[in-house]
Each structure stands twice: as C-alpha cells, then as structure tokens.
C-alpha cells in the first residue's frame, strides 16, 4: 500500500453527488464497504493481479445505504492484489469448495511503473472535486 497525500483528504460530499462525479471517469464503489465506511476504486491495471487507486470515505451524516448520506474523504492510496492462478482448493466447513481464488498476496508490492499513474489520478481527483 502506498499512500498519496492529497488536498481532498477531509473534504465532505453528499455520497450520491460524489458517485455522479466519479463513476463516469472510471471509479466504482469497492466491495469492501460497510454502513459507515467504504471506498471508491479505480483499476489501473490487471495483468499481474490488480492494481487500484483507492479513495476511502467514512459516513459522517447518515448511513451509506440511505439517501442524503454525507461522507468525508480519507487519504488516497495505491493497492495491489495478486491472485493465484486457477481455482481455489480451499474446502469449506460444510465440505463445499469455493470456486473463487483467494489472493496470494492481498497487499502485494505495487509495480513502480504505475506509481506515477496513481499520482496523476489523484491530481485529477483534486481538480474534479475542487469544483464544488
């Protein structure tokens, strides 16, 4: 994980309006969210695992699944997940097999060639989100 300090840290937005700004430029709300926090992810690459720019946020007024939720942005960071090839051979408690691969390294080192891309993406976010 590589943190990228940014002027957007601590800024507050209506979650719906924030989604309207970020989704058209390639961001999606990552699957790792709860009622009080979550993150937008921008997939940078997926050749060897997945490299993301992640923009975390926390609910400060309301819950994420409710209308008119206000969120506060955290510090953006670069994140890399490296998955194993093939099916996961882990057998569950009930004797069932999970067909989805577990990450080999869910906090893998981040490829150097994409660090600058991440910094450029954060500058783009600063530009887009300062127009409020």
mmCIF file of C-alpha atoms in Angstrom:
data_model
loop_
_atom_site.group_PDB
_atom_site.id
_atom_site.type_symbol
_atom_site.label_atom_id
_atom_site.label_comp_id
_atom_site.label_asym_id
_atom_site.label_seq_id
_atom_site.Cartn_x
_atom_site.Cartn_y
_atom_site.Cartn_z
ATOM 1 C CA UNK A 1 0.000 0.000 0.000
ATOM 2 C CA UNK A 2 1.323 3.425 -0.975
ATOM 3 C CA UNK A 3 -0.423 6.470 0.478
ATOM 4 C CA UNK A 4 -0.673 9.611 -1.660
ATOM 5 C CA UNK A 5 -1.230 12.770 0.428
ATOM 6 C CA UNK A 6 -3.892 14.963 -1.150
ATOM 7 C CA UNK A 7 -5.823 18.179 -0.692
ATOM 8 C CA UNK A 8 -9.094 16.195 -0.905
ATOM 9 C CA UNK A 9 -8.483 14.496 2.457
ATOM 10 C CA UNK A 10 -11.113 15.604 4.949
ATOM 11 C CA UNK A 11 -13.414 17.119 2.311
ATOM 12 C CA UNK A 12 -17.092 16.288 2.701
ATOM 13 C CA UNK A 13 -19.579 15.401 -0.036
ATOM 14 C CA UNK A 14 -23.068 14.062 -0.496
ATOM 15 C CA UNK A 15 -22.344 10.430 -1.429
ATOM 16 C CA UNK A 16 -24.814 10.393 -4.336
ATOM 17 C CA UNK A 17 -23.297 13.548 -5.859
ATOM 18 C CA UNK A 18 -19.793 12.155 -5.342
ATOM 19 C CA UNK A 19 -20.786 8.977 -7.183
ATOM 20 C CA UNK A 20 -22.173 11.075 -10.045
ATOM 21 C CA UNK A 21 -18.764 12.738 -10.419
ATOM 22 C CA UNK A 22 -16.565 9.659 -10.046
ATOM 23 C CA UNK A 23 -18.384 6.820 -11.803
ATOM 24 C CA UNK A 24 -18.254 8.424 -15.291
ATOM 25 C CA UNK A 25 -14.460 8.672 -15.047
ATOM 26 C CA UNK A 26 -13.940 5.018 -14.116
ATOM 27 C CA UNK A 27 -14.392 4.735 -10.348
ATOM 28 C CA UNK A 28 -16.606 2.177 -8.684
ATOM 29 C CA UNK A 29 -17.519 1.643 -5.062
ATOM 30 C CA UNK A 30 -15.345 -1.249 -3.979
ATOM 31 C CA UNK A 31 -16.889 -4.370 -2.499
ATOM 32 C CA UNK A 32 -15.255 -3.754 0.866
ATOM 33 C CA UNK A 33 -17.776 -1.321 2.363
ATOM 34 C CA UNK A 34 -19.970 -1.228 5.414
ATOM 35 C CA UNK A 35 -22.760 1.073 6.588
ATOM 36 C CA UNK A 36 -20.312 3.656 7.912
ATOM 37 C CA UNK A 37 -17.305 3.458 5.552
ATOM 38 C CA UNK A 38 -16.259 2.377 2.086
ATOM 39 C CA UNK A 39 -14.024 3.271 -0.831
ATOM 40 C CA UNK A 40 -14.054 4.168 -4.483
ATOM 41 C CA UNK A 41 -11.655 2.097 -6.570
ATOM 42 C CA UNK A 42 -10.054 2.924 -9.889
ATOM 43 C CA UNK A 43 -8.490 -0.107 -11.586
ATOM 44 C CA UNK A 44 -5.131 0.911 -13.010
ATOM 45 C CA UNK A 45 -4.050 -2.490 -14.338
ATOM 46 C CA UNK A 46 -4.917 -6.162 -14.105
ATOM 47 C CA UNK A 47 -2.103 -8.013 -15.915
ATOM 48 C CA UNK A 48 -0.415 -9.490 -12.832
ATOM 49 C CA UNK A 49 -3.075 -9.270 -10.162
ATOM 50 C CA UNK A 50 -4.925 -5.984 -9.806
ATOM 51 C CA UNK A 51 -3.573 -2.509 -9.132
ATOM 52 C CA UNK A 52 -6.013 0.081 -7.801
ATOM 53 C CA UNK A 53 -6.146 3.649 -6.664
ATOM 54 C CA UNK A 54 -8.430 3.528 -3.645
ATOM 55 C CA UNK A 55 -10.239 6.580 -2.269
ATOM 56 C CA UNK A 56 -11.586 5.731 1.201
ATOM 57 C CA UNK A 57 -14.520 7.550 2.771
ATOM 58 C CA UNK A 58 -16.468 7.498 6.029
ATOM 59 C CA UNK A 59 -20.092 8.377 6.645
ATOM 60 C CA UNK A 60 -20.380 11.419 8.894
ATOM 61 C CA UNK A 61 -24.106 12.018 8.488
ATOM 62 C CA UNK A 62 -26.344 9.033 7.814
ATOM 63 C CA UNK A 63 -25.551 5.547 6.565
ATOM 64 C CA UNK A 64 -24.099 4.669 3.177
ATOM 65 C CA UNK A 65 -27.247 2.848 2.066
ATOM 66 C CA UNK A 66 -29.527 5.804 2.923
ATOM 67 C CA UNK A 67 -30.436 8.920 0.950
ATOM 68 C CA UNK A 68 -28.625 12.160 1.728
ATOM 69 C CA UNK A 69 -25.590 10.496 3.290
ATOM 70 C CA UNK A 70 -22.627 12.836 3.763
ATOM 71 C CA UNK A 71 -19.162 11.287 3.592
ATOM 72 C CA UNK A 72 -15.690 12.519 4.419
ATOM 73 C CA UNK A 73 -12.791 11.512 2.188
ATOM 74 C CA UNK A 74 -9.678 9.870 3.539
ATOM 75 C CA UNK A 75 -6.151 9.703 2.105
ATOM 76 C CA UNK A 76 -6.000 8.031 -1.324
ATOM 77 C CA UNK A 77 -3.653 5.073 -1.664
ATOM 78 C CA UNK A 78 -2.363 2.600 -4.210
ATOM 79 C CA UNK A 79 -3.175 -1.038 -3.581
ATOM 80 C CA UNK A 80 -2.158 -4.232 -5.316
ATOM 81 C CA UNK A 81 -3.817 -7.658 -5.095
ATOM 82 C CA UNK A 82 -2.089 -10.677 -6.590
ATOM 83 C CA UNK A 83 -4.356 -13.686 -7.178
ATOM 84 C CA UNK A 84 -3.400 -17.296 -7.625
ATOM 85 C CA UNK A 85 -3.962 -18.886 -10.993
ATOM 86 C CA UNK A 86 -6.733 -21.475 -11.257
ATOM 87 C CA UNK A 87 -9.404 -22.498 -8.794
ATOM 88 C CA UNK A 88 -9.061 -22.138 -5.059
ATOM 89 C CA UNK A 89 -8.516 -25.541 -3.492
ATOM 90 C CA UNK A 90 -9.805 -24.468 -0.072
ATOM 91 C CA UNK A 91 -12.627 -26.677 1.137
ATOM 92 C CA UNK A 92 -15.156 -25.042 3.434
ATOM 93 C CA UNK A 93 -16.523 -26.319 6.738
ATOM 94 C CA UNK A 94 -19.564 -27.849 5.072
ATOM 95 C CA UNK A 95 -17.382 -29.766 2.606
ATOM 96 C CA UNK A 96 -18.095 -27.275 -0.163
ATOM 97 C CA UNK A 97 -15.451 -25.856 -2.445
ATOM 98 C CA UNK A 98 -15.106 -22.153 -3.172
ATOM 99 C CA UNK A 99 -14.624 -21.648 -6.918
ATOM 100 C CA UNK A 100 -13.122 -18.173 -6.474
ATOM 101 C CA UNK A 101 -9.408 -17.785 -5.908
ATOM 102 C CA UNK A 102 -8.178 -16.276 -2.683
ATOM 103 C CA UNK A 103 -5.475 -13.626 -3.068
ATOM 104 C CA UNK A 104 -1.946 -14.991 -2.946
ATOM 105 C CA UNK A 105 -0.945 -11.591 -1.589
ATOM 106 C CA UNK A 106 -3.752 -9.114 -0.945
ATOM 107 C CA UNK A 107 -1.233 -6.378 -0.115
ATOM 108 C CA UNK A 108 1.312 -7.154 -2.829
ATOM 109 C CA UNK A 109 4.095 -4.770 -3.705
ATOM 110 C CA UNK A 110 2.972 -2.089 -6.114
ATOM 111 C CA UNK A 111 4.662 -2.048 -9.557
ATOM 112 C CA UNK A 112 6.889 1.036 -9.925
ATOM 113 C CA UNK A 113 5.588 1.873 -13.405
ATOM 114 C CA UNK A 114 2.080 2.565 -12.030
ATOM 115 C CA UNK A 115 3.008 4.795 -9.086
ATOM 116 C CA UNK A 116 3.188 7.889 -11.297
ATOM 117 C CA UNK A 117 -0.167 6.902 -12.850
ATOM 118 C CA UNK A 118 -1.657 6.862 -9.348
ATOM 119 C CA UNK A 119 -0.261 10.321 -8.583
ATOM 120 C CA UNK A 120 -1.732 11.675 -11.844
ATOM 121 C CA UNK A 121 -5.115 10.141 -10.953
ATOM 122 C CA UNK A 122 -5.043 11.846 -7.541
ATOM 123 C CA UNK A 123 -4.294 15.199 -9.222
ATOM 124 C CA UNK A 124 -7.302 14.577 -11.490
ATOM 125 C CA UNK A 125 -9.454 13.865 -8.413
ATOM 126 C CA UNK A 126 -8.262 17.083 -6.775
ATOM 127 C CA UNK A 127 -9.208 19.023 -9.882
ATOM 128 C CA UNK A 128 -12.644 17.412 -10.271
ATOM 129 C CA UNK A 129 -13.565 17.565 -6.587
ATOM 130 C CA UNK A 130 -12.426 21.135 -6.019
ATOM 131 C CA UNK A 131 -15.231 22.272 -8.362
ATOM 132 C CA UNK A 132 -17.969 22.189 -5.753
#
